[in-house]
mmCIF file of C-alpha atoms (C1' of nucleotides) in Angstrom:
data_model
loop_
_atom_site.group_PDB
_atom_site.id
_atom_site.type_symbol
_atom_site.label_atom_id
_atom_site.label_comp_id
_atom_site.label_asym_id
_atom_site.label_seq_id
_atom_site.Cartn_x
_atom_site.Cartn_y
_atom_site.Cartn_z
ATOM 1 C CA UNK A 6 136.329 159.944 87.835
ATOM 2 C CA UNK A 7 137.400 162.785 85.565
ATOM 3 C CA UNK A 8 136.606 162.106 81.858
ATOM 4 C CA UNK A 9 138.959 163.189 79.208
ATOM 5 C CA UNK A 10 138.075 164.005 75.634
ATOM 6 C CA UNK A 11 138.551 160.444 74.522
ATOM 7 C CA UNK A 12 136.088 159.239 77.130
ATOM 8 C CA UNK A 13 133.540 161.766 76.000
ATOM 9 C CA UNK A 14 133.892 160.778 72.341
ATOM 10 C CA UNK A 15 133.526 157.120 73.226
ATOM 11 C CA UNK A 16 130.390 157.800 75.213
ATOM 12 C CA UNK A 17 128.997 159.915 72.351
ATOM 13 C CA UNK A 18 129.630 157.055 69.974
ATOM 14 C CA UNK A 19 127.910 154.526 72.318
ATOM 15 C CA UNK A 20 124.940 156.810 72.696
ATOM 16 C CA UNK A 21 124.431 156.596 68.970
ATOM 17 C CA UNK A 22 125.093 152.926 68.572
ATOM 18 C CA UNK A 23 125.476 150.785 71.688
ATOM 19 C CA UNK A 24 126.279 147.728 69.543
ATOM 20 C CA UNK A 25 129.256 149.219 67.762
ATOM 21 C CA UNK A 26 132.302 147.041 68.033
ATOM 22 C CA UNK A 27 135.303 148.253 70.017
ATOM 23 C CA UNK A 28 137.248 148.309 66.755
ATOM 24 C CA UNK A 29 134.671 150.575 65.123
ATOM 25 C CA UNK A 30 134.689 152.902 68.083
ATOM 26 C CA UNK A 31 138.501 152.802 68.059
ATOM 27 C CA UNK A 32 138.554 153.851 64.395
ATOM 28 C CA UNK A 33 136.291 156.787 65.205
ATOM 29 C CA UNK A 34 138.234 158.074 68.177
ATOM 30 C CA UNK A 35 141.797 156.981 67.218
ATOM 31 C CA UNK A 36 142.409 154.124 69.641
ATOM 32 C CA UNK A 37 142.893 150.381 69.352
ATOM 33 C CA UNK A 38 140.023 148.049 70.218
ATOM 34 C CA UNK A 39 141.500 146.850 73.507
ATOM 35 C CA UNK A 40 142.190 150.359 74.595
ATOM 36 C CA UNK A 41 138.614 151.312 73.911
ATOM 37 C CA UNK A 42 137.415 148.282 75.833
ATOM 38 C CA UNK A 43 139.413 149.210 78.869
ATOM 39 C CA UNK A 44 137.990 152.692 78.866
ATOM 40 C CA UNK A 45 134.430 151.424 78.439
ATOM 41 C CA UNK A 46 134.989 148.956 81.285
ATOM 42 C CA UNK A 47 136.216 151.802 83.440
ATOM 43 C CA UNK A 48 133.297 154.045 82.490
ATOM 44 C CA UNK A 49 130.944 151.281 83.512
ATOM 45 C CA UNK A 50 132.658 150.695 86.795
ATOM 46 C CA UNK A 51 132.559 154.436 87.584
ATOM 47 C CA UNK A 52 128.855 154.511 86.826
ATOM 48 C CA UNK A 53 129.118 156.905 83.911
ATOM 49 C CA UNK A 54 127.637 154.232 81.629
ATOM 50 C CA UNK A 55 124.988 152.347 83.550
ATOM 51 C CA UNK A 56 123.861 149.942 80.819
ATOM 52 C CA UNK A 57 122.952 149.471 77.230
ATOM 53 C CA UNK A 58 119.339 149.469 76.039
ATOM 54 C CA UNK A 59 117.487 148.952 72.822
ATOM 55 C CA UNK A 60 115.522 152.057 71.721
ATOM 56 C CA UNK A 61 112.012 150.875 71.014
ATOM 57 C CA UNK A 62 109.208 152.766 69.330
ATOM 58 C CA UNK A 63 106.316 152.506 71.760
ATOM 59 C CA UNK A 64 103.799 153.225 69.009
ATOM 60 C CA UNK A 65 105.038 150.138 67.133
ATOM 61 C CA UNK A 66 104.248 148.085 70.200
ATOM 62 C CA UNK A 67 100.733 149.507 70.382
ATOM 63 C CA UNK A 68 101.373 152.221 73.019
ATOM 64 C CA UNK A 69 100.064 155.286 71.185
ATOM 65 C CA UNK A 70 99.028 157.584 74.026
ATOM 66 C CA UNK A 71 101.352 159.557 76.190
ATOM 67 C CA UNK A 72 100.672 162.125 78.939
ATOM 68 C CA UNK A 73 102.307 164.147 81.706
ATOM 69 C CA UNK A 74 100.419 164.332 84.973
ATOM 70 C CA UNK A 75 101.014 166.884 87.648
ATOM 71 C CA UNK A 76 100.156 165.423 91.025
ATOM 72 C CA UNK A 77 99.103 167.321 94.065
ATOM 73 C CA UNK A 78 99.252 165.487 97.406
ATOM 74 C CA UNK A 79 97.381 166.230 100.576
ATOM 75 C CA UNK A 80 99.606 166.538 103.576
ATOM 76 C CA UNK A 81 102.776 164.612 104.140
ATOM 77 C CA UNK A 82 104.395 163.409 100.978
ATOM 78 C CA UNK A 83 108.006 162.368 101.261
ATOM 79 C CA UNK A 84 109.745 161.258 98.066
ATOM 80 C CA UNK A 85 109.376 157.697 99.358
ATOM 81 C CA UNK A 86 105.649 157.993 99.752
ATOM 82 C CA UNK A 87 105.398 159.629 96.372
ATOM 83 C CA UNK A 88 107.349 156.757 94.916
ATOM 84 C CA UNK A 89 105.077 154.255 96.592
ATOM 85 C CA UNK A 90 102.005 155.866 95.175
ATOM 86 C CA UNK A 91 103.136 155.521 91.562
ATOM 87 C CA UNK A 92 105.495 152.603 91.330
ATOM 88 C CA UNK A 93 102.820 150.017 91.066
ATOM 89 C CA UNK A 94 101.375 151.526 87.969
ATOM 90 C CA UNK A 95 103.241 150.065 85.003
ATOM 91 C CA UNK A 96 102.093 152.835 82.699
ATOM 92 C CA UNK A 97 104.286 155.265 84.654
ATOM 93 C CA UNK A 98 107.593 155.488 82.712
ATOM 94 C CA UNK A 99 109.086 158.303 84.745
ATOM 95 C CA UNK A 100 108.294 160.199 87.951
ATOM 96 C CA UNK A 101 109.859 163.188 89.573
ATOM 97 C CA UNK A 102 109.326 165.361 92.596
ATOM 98 C CA UNK A 103 109.417 168.976 91.451
ATOM 99 C CA UNK A 104 109.393 172.562 92.563
ATOM 100 C CA UNK A 105 106.387 174.749 91.614
ATOM 101 C CA UNK A 106 102.732 174.245 92.156
ATOM 102 C CA UNK A 107 102.557 170.535 91.803
ATOM 103 C CA UNK A 108 104.300 168.075 94.114
ATOM 104 C CA UNK A 109 105.230 165.563 91.536
ATOM 105 C CA UNK A 110 105.263 165.103 87.797
ATOM 106 C CA UNK A 111 104.811 161.747 86.179
ATOM 107 C CA UNK A 112 105.205 160.673 82.601
ATOM 108 C CA UNK A 113 103.028 157.864 81.491
ATOM 109 C CA UNK A 114 102.280 155.905 78.431
ATOM 110 C CA UNK A 115 99.085 154.013 77.638
ATOM 111 C CA UNK A 116 97.741 151.977 74.736
ATOM 112 C CA UNK A 117 94.947 154.431 73.939
ATOM 113 C CA UNK A 118 92.817 157.122 75.497
ATOM 114 C CA UNK A 119 90.602 154.585 77.196
ATOM 115 C CA UNK A 120 93.617 153.042 78.785
ATOM 116 C CA UNK A 121 94.927 156.477 79.833
ATOM 117 C CA UNK A 122 91.547 157.217 81.438
ATOM 118 C CA UNK A 123 91.616 153.901 83.314
ATOM 119 C CA UNK A 124 95.163 154.642 84.504
ATOM 120 C CA UNK A 125 94.191 158.093 85.699
ATOM 121 C CA UNK A 126 91.285 156.719 87.639
ATOM 122 C CA UNK A 127 93.512 154.168 89.210
ATOM 123 C CA UNK A 128 96.045 156.853 90.210
ATOM 124 C CA UNK A 129 93.348 159.073 91.667
ATOM 125 C CA UNK A 130 92.362 156.221 93.932
ATOM 126 C CA UNK A 131 95.773 156.388 95.618
ATOM 127 C CA UNK A 132 95.032 157.624 99.094
ATOM 128 C CA UNK A 133 97.457 160.495 99.299
ATOM 129 C CA UNK A 134 96.770 161.923 95.934
ATOM 130 C CA UNK A 135 94.469 164.980 96.160
ATOM 131 C CA UNK A 136 94.417 166.221 92.630
ATOM 132 C CA UNK A 137 95.871 165.560 89.193
ATOM 133 C CA UNK A 138 96.264 167.732 86.143
ATOM 134 C CA UNK A 139 96.803 165.961 82.870
ATOM 135 C CA UNK A 140 98.516 167.151 79.675
ATOM 136 C CA UNK A 141 98.154 164.698 76.878
ATOM 137 C CA UNK A 142 101.041 164.615 74.403
ATOM 138 C CA UNK A 143 99.955 165.669 70.946
ATOM 139 C CA UNK A 144 103.302 165.342 69.245
ATOM 140 C CA UNK A 145 106.810 164.580 70.243
ATOM 141 C CA UNK A 146 109.107 167.214 68.708
ATOM 142 C CA UNK A 147 112.434 166.189 70.163
ATOM 143 C CA UNK A 148 113.632 163.101 71.954
ATOM 144 C CA UNK A 149 117.331 162.947 72.182
ATOM 145 C CA UNK A 150 119.283 159.658 72.661
ATOM 146 C CA UNK A 151 119.331 158.520 76.214
ATOM 147 C CA UNK A 152 117.871 161.724 77.570
ATOM 148 C CA UNK A 153 121.354 162.966 77.964
ATOM 149 C CA UNK A 154 122.723 165.890 76.062
ATOM 150 C CA UNK A 155 125.797 165.930 73.940
ATOM 151 C CA UNK A 156 128.054 164.723 76.709
ATOM 152 C CA UNK B 191 104.076 144.028 61.713
ATOM 153 C CA UNK B 192 102.397 141.820 64.231
ATOM 154 C CA UNK B 193 104.698 140.729 67.041
ATOM 155 C CA UNK B 194 104.381 137.300 68.566
ATOM 156 C CA UNK B 195 105.435 136.355 72.061
ATOM 157 C CA UNK B 196 108.988 135.466 71.028
ATOM 158 C CA UNK B 197 109.459 138.939 69.520
ATOM 159 C CA UNK B 198 108.281 140.553 72.708
ATOM 160 C CA UNK B 199 110.627 138.519 74.794
ATOM 161 C CA UNK B 200 113.517 139.364 72.515
ATOM 162 C CA UNK B 201 112.685 143.026 72.773
ATOM 163 C CA UNK B 202 112.437 142.799 76.561
ATOM 164 C CA UNK B 203 115.856 141.164 76.706
ATOM 165 C CA UNK B 204 117.377 143.905 74.508
ATOM 166 C CA UNK B 205 115.806 146.611 76.619
ATOM 167 C CA UNK B 206 117.731 145.216 79.562
ATOM 168 C CA UNK B 207 120.983 144.674 77.769
ATOM 169 C CA UNK B 208 121.409 145.878 74.232
ATOM 170 C CA UNK B 209 124.883 144.240 74.030
ATOM 171 C CA UNK B 210 123.639 140.756 74.850
ATOM 172 C CA UNK B 211 124.825 138.292 72.236
ATOM 173 C CA UNK B 212 122.326 136.632 69.974
ATOM 174 C CA UNK B 213 123.309 133.276 71.558
ATOM 175 C CA UNK B 214 122.505 134.630 75.049
ATOM 176 C CA UNK B 215 119.177 135.944 73.899
ATOM 177 C CA UNK B 216 118.524 132.642 72.178
ATOM 178 C CA UNK B 217 119.192 130.769 75.439
ATOM 179 C CA UNK B 218 116.765 133.019 77.249
ATOM 180 C CA UNK B 219 113.944 132.713 74.745
ATOM 181 C CA UNK B 220 114.579 129.224 73.380
ATOM 182 C CA UNK B 221 115.893 129.968 69.900
ATOM 183 C CA UNK B 222 119.220 129.530 68.078
ATOM 184 C CA UNK B 223 121.464 132.541 67.570
ATOM 185 C CA UNK B 224 120.748 132.919 63.827
ATOM 186 C CA UNK B 225 116.999 132.744 64.483
ATOM 187 C CA UNK B 226 117.304 135.510 67.040
ATOM 188 C CA UNK B 227 119.338 137.612 64.602
ATOM 189 C CA UNK B 228 116.802 137.364 61.873
ATOM 190 C CA UNK B 229 114.034 138.443 64.237
ATOM 191 C CA UNK B 230 116.064 141.370 65.498
ATOM 192 C CA UNK B 231 116.831 142.391 61.921
ATOM 193 C CA UNK B 232 113.152 142.256 61.095
ATOM 194 C CA UNK B 233 112.240 144.245 64.209
ATOM 195 C CA UNK B 234 114.696 146.899 63.168
ATOM 196 C CA UNK B 235 113.391 147.011 59.603
ATOM 197 C CA UNK B 236 109.819 147.371 60.848
ATOM 198 C CA UNK B 237 110.852 150.233 63.148
ATOM 199 C CA UNK B 238 109.934 148.459 66.356
ATOM 200 C CA UNK B 239 113.579 148.735 67.448
ATOM 201 C CA UNK B 240 114.946 152.054 66.271
ATOM 202 C CA UNK B 241 118.481 151.692 67.639
ATOM 203 C CA UNK B 242 120.685 150.821 70.547
ATOM 204 C CA UNK B 243 121.955 153.413 73.049
ATOM 205 C CA UNK B 244 124.241 153.426 75.976
ATOM 206 C CA UNK B 245 122.434 154.466 79.195
ATOM 207 C CA UNK B 246 124.473 157.237 80.694
ATOM 208 C CA UNK B 247 124.244 158.863 84.112
ATOM 209 C CA UNK B 248 124.022 162.612 83.291
ATOM 210 C CA UNK B 249 125.168 163.484 86.809
ATOM 211 C CA UNK B 250 128.390 161.543 86.246
ATOM 212 C CA UNK B 251 129.014 163.824 83.193
ATOM 213 C CA UNK B 252 128.400 166.900 85.254
ATOM 214 C CA UNK B 253 124.791 167.526 84.281
ATOM 215 C CA UNK B 254 123.193 167.745 87.707
ATOM 216 C CA UNK B 255 120.169 169.978 87.115
ATOM 217 C CA UNK B 256 116.980 168.969 85.383
ATOM 218 C CA UNK B 257 113.791 170.815 84.823
ATOM 219 C CA UNK B 258 110.467 170.765 82.893
ATOM 220 C CA UNK B 259 109.265 173.982 81.311
ATOM 221 C CA UNK B 260 105.798 174.708 80.217
ATOM 222 C CA UNK B 261 105.792 177.076 77.249
ATOM 223 C CA UNK B 262 103.073 179.497 76.287
ATOM 224 C CA UNK B 263 103.258 180.950 72.785
ATOM 225 C CA UNK B 264 101.690 184.016 71.447
ATOM 226 C CA UNK B 265 99.632 183.604 68.328
ATOM 227 C CA UNK B 266 100.396 181.006 65.680
ATOM 228 C CA UNK B 267 102.413 178.056 66.862
ATOM 229 C CA UNK B 268 102.424 175.089 64.626
ATOM 230 C CA UNK B 269 104.344 172.038 65.789
ATOM 231 C CA UNK B 270 107.062 173.026 63.272
ATOM 232 C CA UNK B 271 107.402 176.491 64.701
ATOM 233 C CA UNK B 272 107.469 175.086 68.184
ATOM 234 C CA UNK B 273 110.155 172.661 67.082
ATOM 235 C CA UNK B 274 112.144 175.506 65.551
ATOM 236 C CA UNK B 275 112.011 177.513 68.709
ATOM 237 C CA UNK B 276 113.592 174.806 70.853
ATOM 238 C CA UNK B 277 115.744 172.613 68.627
ATOM 239 C CA UNK B 278 118.795 174.835 68.737
ATOM 240 C CA UNK B 279 119.089 174.634 72.473
ATOM 241 C CA UNK B 280 121.185 171.583 73.225
ATOM 242 C CA UNK B 281 119.977 171.532 76.845
ATOM 243 C CA UNK B 282 116.539 170.447 75.604
ATOM 244 C CA UNK B 283 116.444 166.690 75.729
ATOM 245 C CA UNK B 284 112.719 166.297 74.965
ATOM 246 C CA UNK B 285 109.932 168.528 73.705
ATOM 247 C CA UNK B 286 106.258 167.887 73.190
ATOM 248 C CA UNK B 287 103.150 169.754 72.202
ATOM 249 C CA UNK B 288 100.495 169.073 74.727
ATOM 250 C CA UNK B 289 96.873 169.672 75.669
ATOM 251 C CA UNK B 290 95.973 171.812 78.627
ATOM 252 C CA UNK B 291 96.977 175.288 79.518
ATOM 253 C CA UNK B 292 100.526 175.303 78.111
ATOM 254 C CA UNK B 293 101.245 174.904 74.436
ATOM 255 C CA UNK B 294 104.397 172.891 74.795
ATOM 256 C CA UNK B 295 106.319 171.093 77.468
ATOM 257 C CA UNK B 296 110.076 170.702 77.321
ATOM 258 C CA UNK B 297 112.417 168.650 79.397
ATOM 259 C CA UNK B 298 115.868 170.060 79.825
ATOM 260 C CA UNK B 299 119.092 169.272 81.511
ATOM 261 C CA UNK B 300 121.772 171.722 82.572
ATOM 262 C CA UNK B 301 125.089 171.560 84.348
ATOM 263 C CA UNK B 302 123.872 173.543 87.348
ATOM 264 C CA UNK B 303 121.348 176.148 88.358
ATOM 265 C CA UNK B 304 123.333 178.973 86.736
ATOM 266 C CA UNK B 305 123.308 177.080 83.452
ATOM 267 C CA UNK B 306 119.615 176.454 83.816
ATOM 268 C CA UNK B 307 119.030 180.098 84.345
ATOM 269 C CA UNK B 308 121.091 180.973 81.293
ATOM 270 C CA UNK B 309 119.181 178.445 79.246
ATOM 271 C CA UNK B 310 115.819 179.877 80.436
ATOM 272 C CA UNK B 311 116.809 183.374 79.482
ATOM 273 C CA UNK B 312 117.946 182.138 76.092
ATOM 274 C CA UNK B 313 114.667 180.361 75.574
ATOM 275 C CA UNK B 314 112.642 183.352 76.612
ATOM 276 C CA UNK B 315 114.384 185.394 73.951
ATOM 277 C CA UNK B 316 112.784 183.205 71.286
ATOM 278 C CA UNK B 317 110.407 185.535 69.468
ATOM 279 C CA UNK B 318 107.238 183.477 69.693
ATOM 280 C CA UNK B 319 107.545 182.424 73.324
ATOM 281 C CA UNK B 320 105.289 184.549 75.495
ATOM 282 C CA UNK B 321 105.758 182.932 78.873
ATOM 283 C CA UNK B 322 107.412 179.937 80.592
ATOM 284 C CA UNK B 323 106.726 178.119 83.736
ATOM 285 C CA UNK B 324 109.547 176.084 85.230
ATOM 286 C CA UNK B 325 109.488 173.091 87.477
ATOM 287 C CA UNK B 326 112.905 172.025 88.691
ATOM 288 C CA UNK B 327 113.322 168.314 89.325
ATOM 289 C CA UNK B 328 114.117 167.639 92.945
ATOM 290 C CA UNK B 329 114.451 163.927 92.644
ATOM 291 C CA UNK B 330 113.876 161.243 90.017
ATOM 292 C CA UNK B 331 111.719 158.548 91.493
ATOM 293 C CA UNK B 332 111.242 156.287 88.481
ATOM 294 C CA UNK B 333 112.946 156.097 85.142
ATOM 295 C CA UNK B 334 112.161 153.033 83.324
ATOM 296 C CA UNK B 335 114.417 151.514 80.620
ATOM 297 C CA UNK B 336 113.939 153.246 77.333
ATOM 298 C CA UNK B 337 110.938 155.243 78.469
ATOM 299 C CA UNK B 338 108.859 152.415 77.176
ATOM 300 C CA UNK B 339 106.768 150.161 79.433
ATOM 301 C CA UNK B 340 107.005 146.456 79.717
ATOM 302 C CA UNK B 341 106.533 145.894 75.982
ATOM 303 C "C1'" DT C 1468 114.510 126.957 62.089
ATOM 304 C "C1'" DA C 1469 118.971 124.441 62.748
ATOM 305 C "C1'" DT C 1470 123.694 123.421 61.423
ATOM 306 C "C1'" DG C 1471 128.398 124.242 60.181
ATOM 307 C "C1'" DA C 1472 132.209 127.118 58.286
ATOM 308 C "C1'" DA C 1473 134.480 131.357 57.672
ATOM 309 C "C1'" DA C 1474 134.971 136.087 59.062
ATOM 310 C "C1'" DC C 1475 134.964 139.027 62.701
ATOM 311 C "C1'" DA C 1476 134.926 140.647 67.617
ATOM 312 C "C1'" DA C 1477 136.100 140.343 72.595
ATOM 313 C "C1'" DT C 1478 139.378 139.952 75.957
ATOM 314 C "C1'" DG C 1479 143.594 138.678 78.714
ATOM 315 C "C1'" DG C 1480 148.679 138.729 78.797
ATOM 316 C "C1'" DC C 1481 152.635 141.197 77.848
ATOM 317 C "C1'" DC C 1482 155.620 144.826 76.618
ATOM 318 C "C1'" DA C 1483 156.774 149.910 75.244
ATOM 319 C "C1'" DG C 1484 156.546 154.694 76.066
ATOM 320 C "C1'" DC D 801 149.452 154.635 84.000
ATOM 321 C "C1'" DT D 802 147.724 154.171 79.309
ATOM 322 C "C1'" DG D 803 148.134 152.395 74.751
ATOM 323 C "C1'" DG D 804 149.545 148.884 71.175
ATOM 324 C "C1'" DC D 805 149.981 144.129 69.710
ATOM 325 C "C1'" DC D 806 149.180 139.241 69.712
ATOM 326 C "C1'" DA D 807 146.742 134.921 70.602
ATOM 327 C "C1'" DT D 808 142.737 132.603 72.256
ATOM 328 C "C1'" DT D 809 138.103 132.084 72.688
ATOM 329 C "C1'" DG D 810 133.510 133.347 71.579
ATOM 330 C "C1'" DT D 811 130.156 135.653 68.268
ATOM 331 C "C1'" DT D 812 128.170 136.945 63.951
ATOM 332 C "C1'" DT D 813 126.684 135.787 59.671
ATOM 333 C "C1'" DC D 814 126.379 133.325 55.588
ATOM 334 C "C1'" DA D 815 125.346 129.166 52.922
ATOM 335 C "C1'" DT D 816 122.744 125.091 52.952
ATOM 336 C "C1'" DA D 817 119.308 121.887 54.056
#
DNA sequence: TATGAAACAATGGCCAG
DNA sequence: CTGGCCATTGTTTCATA
């Protein structure tokens, strides 16, 4: 599963435009279209590329409020239980177990402040959640492609 | 810029597979391929869809360490200055100004713990940064499509 | 919004290095 | 084993209604 330089350049190109044709990518990296396709197929099989997604502006869809919530659990809290306590809330777009004071960190998006408040109340009703600490996002300064650095 | 139900279903389809053909999307939503294309073109013009990106597994590229850093500045720290202090670090994949104790929250990815440590030291040398508080990601529980909820 | 035509892209087979 | 080329099939994209 070792990637050579050509693979990395193909991935970089697909991070910028997942709908680029194989011929376009080939022009950029110096390969023919079928050669690019074979590499992309291989990268998908190996799990380096897991899919292709549209990049959508949540604000344009009416989701204008974003927050990070540190979660503190009481007692036992395996990753599975943590997962169970947040997966049902569709506002949660990412969740992590972390080192440090908090047990978990979740990233959520809501339509507005009222919706955020409603979501927080709903989260706090989860039995194992003892405490939450909310940081509302004021501005997004950086948001790189697929959350993956320059390959 | 109002989206109807057809638009939302097209966006949902493209979030799952940005390389789906217009004909495939048309089959799924009950439209002809050209009709789908014109809607997608319009959604891009309106900024609802800002691009298409490959979804890459950072671990497969050798980026196995992930962390969130709360940043505390001393004195003046406009969003622009905050941006300037983090943009040059390629390990930073997202950065936000937030409410709460910290002034900013950054999300970063490194190849390993040594690389994370090196990045933290580099960040702490930024003149305006007074203090940092790091939470290393132990496991990712949820990571929804484009960081955008169900449209 | 659908249809049809022309241009373009994807993809499998096959051969060369 | 990896890339190039060719031919087939499918897709995009325009004109037109």
